[in-house]
Coordinates of C-alpha atoms and ligand atoms in Angstrom, one line a residue:
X1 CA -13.3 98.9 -26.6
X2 CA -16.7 100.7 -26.5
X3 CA -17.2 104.2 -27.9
X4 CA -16.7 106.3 -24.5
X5 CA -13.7 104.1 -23.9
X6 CA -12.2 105.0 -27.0
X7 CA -13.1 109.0 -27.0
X8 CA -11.4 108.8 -23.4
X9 CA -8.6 107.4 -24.3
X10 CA -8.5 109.6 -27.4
X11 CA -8.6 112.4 -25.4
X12 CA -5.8 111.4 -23.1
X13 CA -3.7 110.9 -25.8
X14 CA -4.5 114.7 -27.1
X15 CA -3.3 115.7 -23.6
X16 CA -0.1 113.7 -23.7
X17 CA 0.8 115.0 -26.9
X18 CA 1.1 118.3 -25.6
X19 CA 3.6 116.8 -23.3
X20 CA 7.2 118.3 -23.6
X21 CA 8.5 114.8 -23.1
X22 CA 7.4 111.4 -23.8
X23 CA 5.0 110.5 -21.0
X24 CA 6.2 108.1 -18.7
X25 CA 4.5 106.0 -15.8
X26 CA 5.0 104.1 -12.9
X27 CA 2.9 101.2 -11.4
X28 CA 4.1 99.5 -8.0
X29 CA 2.3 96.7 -6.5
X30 CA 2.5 95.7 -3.0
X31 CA 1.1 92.2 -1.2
X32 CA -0.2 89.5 -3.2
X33 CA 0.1 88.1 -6.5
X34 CA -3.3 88.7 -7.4
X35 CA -2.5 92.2 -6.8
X36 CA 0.9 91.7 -9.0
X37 CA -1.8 91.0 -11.9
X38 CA -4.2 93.7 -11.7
X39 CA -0.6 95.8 -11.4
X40 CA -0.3 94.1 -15.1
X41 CA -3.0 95.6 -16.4
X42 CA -2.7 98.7 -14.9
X43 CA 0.8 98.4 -16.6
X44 CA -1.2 97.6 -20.1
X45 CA -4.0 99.9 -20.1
X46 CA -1.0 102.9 -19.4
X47 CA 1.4 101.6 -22.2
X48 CA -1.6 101.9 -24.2
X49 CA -2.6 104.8 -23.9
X50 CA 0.9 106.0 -24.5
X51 CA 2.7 105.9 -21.5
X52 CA 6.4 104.1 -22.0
X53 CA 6.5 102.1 -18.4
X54 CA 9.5 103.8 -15.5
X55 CA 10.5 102.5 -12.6
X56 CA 12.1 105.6 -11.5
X57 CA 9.1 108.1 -9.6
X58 CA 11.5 111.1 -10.8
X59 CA 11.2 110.5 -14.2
X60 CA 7.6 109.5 -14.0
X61 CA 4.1 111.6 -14.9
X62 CA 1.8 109.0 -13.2
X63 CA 2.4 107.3 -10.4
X64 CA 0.3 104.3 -9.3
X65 CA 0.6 102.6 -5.9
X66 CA -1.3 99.0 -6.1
X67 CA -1.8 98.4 -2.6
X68 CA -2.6 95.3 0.0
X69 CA -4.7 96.0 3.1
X70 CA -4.1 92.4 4.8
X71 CA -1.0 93.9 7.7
X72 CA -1.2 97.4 9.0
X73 CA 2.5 97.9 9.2
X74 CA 2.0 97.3 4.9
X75 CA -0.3 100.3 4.5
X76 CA 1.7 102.4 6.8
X77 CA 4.9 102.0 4.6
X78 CA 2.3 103.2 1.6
X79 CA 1.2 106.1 3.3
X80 CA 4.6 107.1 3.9
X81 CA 5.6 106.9 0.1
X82 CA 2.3 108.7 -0.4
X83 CA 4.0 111.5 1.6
X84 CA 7.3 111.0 0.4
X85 CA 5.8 112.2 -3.6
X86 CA 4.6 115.7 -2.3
X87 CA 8.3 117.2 -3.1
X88 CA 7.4 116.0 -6.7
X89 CA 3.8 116.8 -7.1
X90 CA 5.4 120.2 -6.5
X91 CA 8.1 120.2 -8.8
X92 CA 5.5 118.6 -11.6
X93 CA 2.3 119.8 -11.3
X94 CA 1.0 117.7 -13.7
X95 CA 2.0 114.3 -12.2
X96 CA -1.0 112.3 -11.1
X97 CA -0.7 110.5 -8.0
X98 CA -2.8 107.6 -7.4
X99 CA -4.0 104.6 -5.2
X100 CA -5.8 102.0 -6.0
X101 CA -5.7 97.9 -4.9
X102 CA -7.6 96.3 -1.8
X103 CA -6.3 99.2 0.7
X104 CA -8.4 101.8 -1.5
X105 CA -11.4 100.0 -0.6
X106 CA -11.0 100.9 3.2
X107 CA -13.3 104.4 4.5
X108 CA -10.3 105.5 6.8
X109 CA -7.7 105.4 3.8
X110 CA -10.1 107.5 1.6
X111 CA -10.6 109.9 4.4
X112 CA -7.2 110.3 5.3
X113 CA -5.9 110.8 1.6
X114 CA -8.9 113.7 1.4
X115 CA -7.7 115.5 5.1
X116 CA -4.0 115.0 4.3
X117 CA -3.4 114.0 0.8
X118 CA -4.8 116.4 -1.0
X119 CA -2.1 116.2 -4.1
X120 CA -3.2 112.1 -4.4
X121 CA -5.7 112.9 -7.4
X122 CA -7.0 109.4 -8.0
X123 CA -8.5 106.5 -6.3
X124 CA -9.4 103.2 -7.6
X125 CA -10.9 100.3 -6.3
X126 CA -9.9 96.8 -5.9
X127 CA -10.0 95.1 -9.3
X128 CA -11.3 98.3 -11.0
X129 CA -8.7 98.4 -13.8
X130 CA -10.6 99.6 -16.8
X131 CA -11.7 102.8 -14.7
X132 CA -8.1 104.2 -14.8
X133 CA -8.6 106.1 -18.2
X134 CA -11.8 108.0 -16.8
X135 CA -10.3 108.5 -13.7
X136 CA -7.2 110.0 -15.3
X137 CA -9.0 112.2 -17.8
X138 CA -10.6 113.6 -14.7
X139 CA -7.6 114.5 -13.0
X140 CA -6.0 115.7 -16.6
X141 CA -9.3 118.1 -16.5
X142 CA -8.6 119.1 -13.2
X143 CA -10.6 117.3 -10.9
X144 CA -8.8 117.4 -7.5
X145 CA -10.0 114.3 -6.1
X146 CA -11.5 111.0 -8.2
X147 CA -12.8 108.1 -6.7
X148 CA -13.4 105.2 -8.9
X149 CA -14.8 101.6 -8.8
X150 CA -15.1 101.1 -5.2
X151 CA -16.6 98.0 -4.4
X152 CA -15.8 96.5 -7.9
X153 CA -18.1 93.1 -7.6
X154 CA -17.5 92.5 -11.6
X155 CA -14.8 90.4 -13.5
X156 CA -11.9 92.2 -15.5
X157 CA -12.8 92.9 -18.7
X158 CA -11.3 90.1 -21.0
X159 CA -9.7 92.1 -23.6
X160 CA -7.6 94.7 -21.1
X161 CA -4.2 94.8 -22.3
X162 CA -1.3 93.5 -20.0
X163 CA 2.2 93.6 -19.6
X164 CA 3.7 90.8 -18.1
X165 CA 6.1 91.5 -15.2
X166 CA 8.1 87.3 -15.7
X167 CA 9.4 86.7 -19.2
X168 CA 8.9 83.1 -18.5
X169 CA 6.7 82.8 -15.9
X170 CA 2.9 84.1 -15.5
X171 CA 0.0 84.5 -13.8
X172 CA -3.4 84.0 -14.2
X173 CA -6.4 84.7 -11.9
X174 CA -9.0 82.2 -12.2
X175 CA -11.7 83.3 -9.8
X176 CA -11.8 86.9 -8.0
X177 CA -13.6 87.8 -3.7
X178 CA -14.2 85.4 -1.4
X179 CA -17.0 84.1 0.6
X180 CA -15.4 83.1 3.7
X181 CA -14.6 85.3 6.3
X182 CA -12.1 84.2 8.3
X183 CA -12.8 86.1 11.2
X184 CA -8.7 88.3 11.2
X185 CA -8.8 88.5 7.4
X186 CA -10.0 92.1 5.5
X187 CA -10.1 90.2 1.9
X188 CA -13.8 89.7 2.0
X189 CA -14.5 93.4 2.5
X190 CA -12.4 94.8 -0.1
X191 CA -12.1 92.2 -2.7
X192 CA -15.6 91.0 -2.7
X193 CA -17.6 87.5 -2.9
X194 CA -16.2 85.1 -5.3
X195 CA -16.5 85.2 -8.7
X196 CA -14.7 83.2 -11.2
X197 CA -13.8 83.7 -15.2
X198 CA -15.2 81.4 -17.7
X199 CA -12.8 78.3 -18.3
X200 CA -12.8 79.6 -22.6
X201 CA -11.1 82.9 -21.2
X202 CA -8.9 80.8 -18.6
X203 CA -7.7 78.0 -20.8
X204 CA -7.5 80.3 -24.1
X205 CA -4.7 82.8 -21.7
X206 CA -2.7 79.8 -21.0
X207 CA -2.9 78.0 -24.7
X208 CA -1.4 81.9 -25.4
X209 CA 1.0 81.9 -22.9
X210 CA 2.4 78.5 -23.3
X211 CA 2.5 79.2 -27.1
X212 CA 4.5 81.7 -26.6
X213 CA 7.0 80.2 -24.3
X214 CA 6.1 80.6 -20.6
X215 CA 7.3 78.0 -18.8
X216 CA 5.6 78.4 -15.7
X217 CA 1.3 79.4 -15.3
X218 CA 0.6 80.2 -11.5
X219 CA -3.5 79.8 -11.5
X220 CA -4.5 82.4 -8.7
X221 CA -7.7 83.0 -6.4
X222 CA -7.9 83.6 -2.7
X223 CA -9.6 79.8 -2.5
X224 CA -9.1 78.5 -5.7
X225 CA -10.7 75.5 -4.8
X226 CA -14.3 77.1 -4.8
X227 CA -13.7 77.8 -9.1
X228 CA -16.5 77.3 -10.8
X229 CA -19.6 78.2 -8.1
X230 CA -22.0 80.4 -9.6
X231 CA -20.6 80.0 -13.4
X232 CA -23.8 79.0 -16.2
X233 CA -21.8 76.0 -16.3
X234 CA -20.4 75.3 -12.8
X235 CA -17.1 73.5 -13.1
X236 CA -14.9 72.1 -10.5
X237 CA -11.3 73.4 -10.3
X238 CA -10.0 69.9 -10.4
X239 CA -12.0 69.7 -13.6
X240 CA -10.4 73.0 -14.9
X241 CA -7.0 71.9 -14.2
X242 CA -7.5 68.8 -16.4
X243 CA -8.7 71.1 -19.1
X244 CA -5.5 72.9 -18.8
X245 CA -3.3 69.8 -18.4
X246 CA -4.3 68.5 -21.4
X247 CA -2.3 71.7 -23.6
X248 CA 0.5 70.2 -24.8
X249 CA 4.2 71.7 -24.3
X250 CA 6.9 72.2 -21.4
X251 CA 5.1 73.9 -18.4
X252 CA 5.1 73.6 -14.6
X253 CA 0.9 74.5 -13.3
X254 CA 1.0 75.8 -10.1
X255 CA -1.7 77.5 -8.0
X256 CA -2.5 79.2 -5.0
X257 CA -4.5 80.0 -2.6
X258 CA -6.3 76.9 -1.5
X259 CA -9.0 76.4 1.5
X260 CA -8.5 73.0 3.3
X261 CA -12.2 73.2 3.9
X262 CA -12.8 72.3 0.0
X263 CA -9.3 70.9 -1.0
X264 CA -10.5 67.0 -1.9
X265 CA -9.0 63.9 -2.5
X266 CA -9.9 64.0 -5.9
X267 CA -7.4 67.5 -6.0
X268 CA -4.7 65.3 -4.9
X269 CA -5.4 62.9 -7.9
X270 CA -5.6 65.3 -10.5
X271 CA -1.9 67.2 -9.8
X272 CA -0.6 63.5 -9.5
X273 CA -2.4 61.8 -12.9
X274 CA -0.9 64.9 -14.5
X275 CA 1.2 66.2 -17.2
X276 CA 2.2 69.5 -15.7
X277 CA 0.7 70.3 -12.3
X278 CA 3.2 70.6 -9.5
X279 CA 3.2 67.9 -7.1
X280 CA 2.6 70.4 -4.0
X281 CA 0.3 71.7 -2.0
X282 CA 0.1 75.7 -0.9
X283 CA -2.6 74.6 1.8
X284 CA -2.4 77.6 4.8
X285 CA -3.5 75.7 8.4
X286 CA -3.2 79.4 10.3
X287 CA -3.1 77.1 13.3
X288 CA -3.0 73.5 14.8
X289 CA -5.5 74.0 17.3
X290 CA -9.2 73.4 16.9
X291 CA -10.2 76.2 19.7
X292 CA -8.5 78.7 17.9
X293 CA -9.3 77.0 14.2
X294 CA -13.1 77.7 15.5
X295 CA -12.8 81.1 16.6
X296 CA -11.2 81.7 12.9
X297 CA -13.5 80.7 11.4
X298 CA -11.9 78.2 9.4
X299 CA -14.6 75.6 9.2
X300 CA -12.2 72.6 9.3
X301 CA -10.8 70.7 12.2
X302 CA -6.9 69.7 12.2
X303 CA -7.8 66.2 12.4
X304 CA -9.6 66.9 8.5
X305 CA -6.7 68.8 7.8
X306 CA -4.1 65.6 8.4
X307 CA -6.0 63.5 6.7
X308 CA -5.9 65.4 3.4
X309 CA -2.1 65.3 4.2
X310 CA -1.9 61.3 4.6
X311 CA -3.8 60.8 2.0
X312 CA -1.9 62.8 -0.4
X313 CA 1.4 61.6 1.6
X314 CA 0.2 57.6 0.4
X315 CA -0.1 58.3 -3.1
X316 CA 3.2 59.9 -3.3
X317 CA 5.6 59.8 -0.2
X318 CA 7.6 62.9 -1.9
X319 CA 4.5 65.3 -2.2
X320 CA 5.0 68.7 -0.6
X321 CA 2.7 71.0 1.0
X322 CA 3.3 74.7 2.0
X323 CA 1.0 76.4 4.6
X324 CA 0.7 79.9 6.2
X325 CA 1.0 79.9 9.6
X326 CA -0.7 82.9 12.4
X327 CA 1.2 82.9 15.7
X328 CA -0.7 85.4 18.1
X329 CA -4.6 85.3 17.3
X330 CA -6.5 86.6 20.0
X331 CA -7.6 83.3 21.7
X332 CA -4.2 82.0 21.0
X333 CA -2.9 80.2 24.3
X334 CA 0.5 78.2 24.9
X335 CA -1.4 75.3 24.7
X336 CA -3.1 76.0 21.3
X337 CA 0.5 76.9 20.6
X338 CA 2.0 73.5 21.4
X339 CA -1.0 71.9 19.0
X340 CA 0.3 74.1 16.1
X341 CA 3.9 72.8 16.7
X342 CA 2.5 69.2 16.6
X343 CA 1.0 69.5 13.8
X344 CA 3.8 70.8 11.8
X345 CA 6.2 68.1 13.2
X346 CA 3.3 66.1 11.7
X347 CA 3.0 67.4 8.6
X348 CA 6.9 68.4 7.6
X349 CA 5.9 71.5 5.5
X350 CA 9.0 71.9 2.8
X351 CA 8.1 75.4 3.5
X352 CA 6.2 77.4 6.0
X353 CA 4.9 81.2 5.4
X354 CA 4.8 82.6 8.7
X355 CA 3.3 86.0 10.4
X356 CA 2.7 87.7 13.7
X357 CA -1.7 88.5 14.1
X358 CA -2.1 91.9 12.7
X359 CA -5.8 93.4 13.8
X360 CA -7.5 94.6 10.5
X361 CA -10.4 97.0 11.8
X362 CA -13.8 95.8 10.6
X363 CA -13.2 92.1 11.2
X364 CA -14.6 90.1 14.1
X365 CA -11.0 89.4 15.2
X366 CA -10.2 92.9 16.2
X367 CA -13.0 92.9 19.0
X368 CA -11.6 90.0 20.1
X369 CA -9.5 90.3 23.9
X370 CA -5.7 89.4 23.4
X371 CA -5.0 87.0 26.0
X372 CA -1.1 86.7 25.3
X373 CA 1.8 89.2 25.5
X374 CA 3.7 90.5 22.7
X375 CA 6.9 88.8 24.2
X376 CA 4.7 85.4 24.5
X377 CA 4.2 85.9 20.9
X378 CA 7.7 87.0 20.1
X379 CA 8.4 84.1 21.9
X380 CA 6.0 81.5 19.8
X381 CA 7.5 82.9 16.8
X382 CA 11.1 82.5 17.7
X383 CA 10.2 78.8 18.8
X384 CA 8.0 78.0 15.2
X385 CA 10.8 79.6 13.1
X386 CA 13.7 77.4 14.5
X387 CA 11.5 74.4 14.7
X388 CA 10.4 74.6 11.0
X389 CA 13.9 75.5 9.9
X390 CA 15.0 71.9 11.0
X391 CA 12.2 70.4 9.6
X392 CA 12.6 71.9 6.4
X393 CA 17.0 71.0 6.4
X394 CA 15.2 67.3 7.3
X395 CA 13.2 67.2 4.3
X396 CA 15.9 68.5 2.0
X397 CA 18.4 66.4 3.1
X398 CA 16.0 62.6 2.1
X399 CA 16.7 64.3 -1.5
X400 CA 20.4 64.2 -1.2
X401 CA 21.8 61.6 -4.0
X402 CA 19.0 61.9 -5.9
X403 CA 17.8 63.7 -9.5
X404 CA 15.3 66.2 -10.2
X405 CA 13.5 68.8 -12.5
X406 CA 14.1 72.2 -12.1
X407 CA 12.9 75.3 -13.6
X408 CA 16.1 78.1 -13.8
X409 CA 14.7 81.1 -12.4
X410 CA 17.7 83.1 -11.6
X411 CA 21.5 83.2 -12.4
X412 CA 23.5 84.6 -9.5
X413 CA 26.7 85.6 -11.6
X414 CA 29.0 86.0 -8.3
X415 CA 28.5 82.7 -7.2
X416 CA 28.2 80.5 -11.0
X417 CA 24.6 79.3 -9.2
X418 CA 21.5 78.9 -11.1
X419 CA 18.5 78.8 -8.2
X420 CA 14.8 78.0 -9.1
X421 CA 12.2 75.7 -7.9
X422 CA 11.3 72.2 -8.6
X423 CA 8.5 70.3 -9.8
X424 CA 7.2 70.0 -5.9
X425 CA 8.3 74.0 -5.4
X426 CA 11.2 73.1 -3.7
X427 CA 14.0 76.0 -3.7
X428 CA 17.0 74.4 -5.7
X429 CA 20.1 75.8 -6.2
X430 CA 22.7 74.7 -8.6
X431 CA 25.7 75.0 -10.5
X432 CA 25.1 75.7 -13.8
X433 CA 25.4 78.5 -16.7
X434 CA 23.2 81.2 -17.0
X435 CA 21.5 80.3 -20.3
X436 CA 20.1 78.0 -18.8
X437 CA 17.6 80.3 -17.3
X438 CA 14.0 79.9 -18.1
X439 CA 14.8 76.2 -18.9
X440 CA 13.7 73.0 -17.6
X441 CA 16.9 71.8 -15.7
X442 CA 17.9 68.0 -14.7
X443 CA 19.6 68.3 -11.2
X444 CA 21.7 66.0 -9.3
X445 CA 21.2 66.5 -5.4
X446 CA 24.1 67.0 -3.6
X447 CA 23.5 68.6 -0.4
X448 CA 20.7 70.2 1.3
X449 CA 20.2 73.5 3.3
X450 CA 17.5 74.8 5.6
X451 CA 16.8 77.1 3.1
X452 CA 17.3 75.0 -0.3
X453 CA 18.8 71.7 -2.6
X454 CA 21.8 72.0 -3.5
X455 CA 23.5 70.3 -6.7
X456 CA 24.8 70.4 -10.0
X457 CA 23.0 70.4 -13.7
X458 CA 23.3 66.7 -15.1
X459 CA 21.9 67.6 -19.0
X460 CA 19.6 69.7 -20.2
X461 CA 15.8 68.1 -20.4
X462 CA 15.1 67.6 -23.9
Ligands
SF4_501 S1 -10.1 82.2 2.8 FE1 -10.1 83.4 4.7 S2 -8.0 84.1 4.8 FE2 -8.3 83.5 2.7 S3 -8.9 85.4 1.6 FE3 -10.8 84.3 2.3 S4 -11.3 85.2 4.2 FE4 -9.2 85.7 3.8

């Protein structure tokens, strides 16, 4: 911590310390994980300053909202919690209210907060962690209205602190921005162009977290598969991931998000040659036809995108891919509608993330003319939901009779059920006993659900 750091946060302590209570905040993150992580370390830099961590905005003398800007319907709900704190604001005058996350970066959210926000004393940038301490001195020295790292292009500093929301499972952001803009998506605008951490400070986190128990590493970017560009020494993410494969102990590697466009054959090989990479694919399509692939900007055709999936498909015939599907883009016609459903048929997704076009002002996709109804759309969705909910009670059920690895996540104490997710991130849930979880889990298939395996524990893996 440099010098100005340090008197800031030595002077924030002086002001907590004439507190009548032992100062309390209360971080919420909304959309993504990377957002979740950034939430972290807003989470650290509070507890160190002094702060205990609440989850109760009552009891609470900061109050953080970490918020997404990809839906509109997801901001709204934040504006109306933003409203809903005014009755406390009153009650404490000296809570601070903040924003900060991807939907602090947007002009009309700043605006709005000054006209008819006025008690929201702080906002923070996308990414902009390490100005929370100035930002909150500000506001403890009575500056109405802070705005602070807007248009962070930088990397987290290395040495924030964090707390960890998983006590077994963690994740860690590889690479930051993006340099693709899809032509419906707002990431681009408010987190950035890429940038990615040095593989030291990546593979040094997970020898950390690994050491210290975590069973499960979840490698995050929004296109993980561009890692590396613009780095002194430019390294490929299948590269990094042998790096990190090659830490011994008992791990699942996972990752997300990842760009057909540069997801290679040589991706595929790595997850399979390996020790602890999940055999499966979070690869979003947004759509199965080239008109409307084009018009996203996606810069790959479906025909690309199938062969990635065969040629993952003929090394291992039990791989499993995830995608995130749009139903309702602008240009969307039934036709191009019919070429999605294809393709899923095509591809049997284990699981399918699925959402209705939202327009995000500022991207090319807003401009564009809507050629479909909302009960054509309504329509599509109804149609995709019920389709991939057979294919996915299809899949599970080739698994039936057969033994697995999974990791317990959850104990639900009503039913006796341990659920988690296996190797190839596919929802189990079995009988079992709930000290089991955060353990590696051998699993005997005995049914299968749209939603999930079903089965038993065999014996613990050693
Ligand atoms: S790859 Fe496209 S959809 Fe994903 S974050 Fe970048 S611009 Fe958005």
């Amino acid at each position: 911590m440099n010098g100005s750091a340090r008197n800031t946060a030595e002077a924030i302590r002086a002001v907590l310390a004439d507190f009548p209570h032992p100062p309390r905040a209360l971080v919420q993150s909304f959309g993504c994980q990377l957002n979740f992580c950034d939430g972290e370390k807003y989470k650290g830099i509070l507890a160190d300053l002094g702060y205990e961590l609440t989850e109760d905005p009552e009891q609470a003398d900061v109050i953080l909202y970490n918020a997404c800007a990809v839906r509109a319907h997801a901001e709204s709900r934040v504006i109306g919690r933003l409203g809903a704190l005014k009755p406390l604001k009153e009650r404490n005058p000296r809570l601070v209210i903040g924003l900060c996350g991807c939907m602090a970066e947007e002009d009309e959210v700043r605006a709005l907060l000054r006209r008819s926000y006025p008690y929201v004393s702080l906002v923070l940038g996308a990414g902009a962690m390490e100005r929370l301490p100035q930002a909150l001195l500000a506001a403890y020295q009575g500056q109405k209205h802070t705005e602070e790292g807007l248009g962070f292009s930088g990397l987290p500093d290395e040495s924030l602190p964090t707390v960890r929301d998983g006590a077994f499972q963690a994740s860690v952001p590889v690479m930051y921005g993006c340099n693709n803009f899809c032509t419906y998506c707002i990431v681009p605008y408010v987190r950035g162009r890429e940038r990615s951490r040095t593989p030291e400070a990546i593979e040094n986190e997970v020898r950390e977290l690994v050491r210290s128990g975590c069973r499960e590493i979840l490698l995050l970017g929004q296109n993980v598969n561009s890692y590396g560009r613009g780095l002194s020494e430019e390294i490929s993410f299948p590269a990094l991931l042998r790096r990190l494969d090659a830490i011994d102990g008992d791990y699942f590697i996972r990752f997300m998000s990842s760009h057909p466009k540069d997801a290679t054959e040589e991706l595929i090989d790595t997850m399979l040659a390996s020790r602890h990479i999940e055999h499966h694919l979070h690869l979003p399509v947004q759509s199965g036809s080239d008109a409307v692939l084009k018009a996203m900007n996606r810069h790959y055709t479906a025909e690309k995108y199938l062969s990635l999936i065969d040629y993952a498909r003929s090394k291992s015939a039990d791989f499993a891919f995830s995608s995130d599907l749009i139903v309702g883009f602008p240009t969307e016609t039934d036709a191009d509608f019919q070429q999605t459903l294809s393709l899923i048929r095509r591809v049997r997704y284990d699981n399918l993330y699925t959402f209705i076009y939202s327009p995000r002002s500022g991207t090319p996709a807003a401009e564009m003319e809507q050629v479909s109804t909302e009960e054509e759309i309504s329509g599509r969705m109804r149609v995709l939901l019920e389709t991939q909910r057979e294919i996915t009670e299809r899949c599970n059920q080739d698994f039936i009779g057969r033994e697995t690895v999974m990791l317990a996540e959850k104990y639900d104490a009503e039913k006796g059920m341990l659920t988690g997710r296996t190797r190839a991130c596919r929802n189990a849930a079995v009988k079992g006993h709930p000290e089991l979880v955060g353990q590696f889990v051998r699993v005997r298939i005995t049914g299968a659900k749209s939603w999930a395996l079903t089965g038993e524990a065999v014996r613990e893996k050693e």
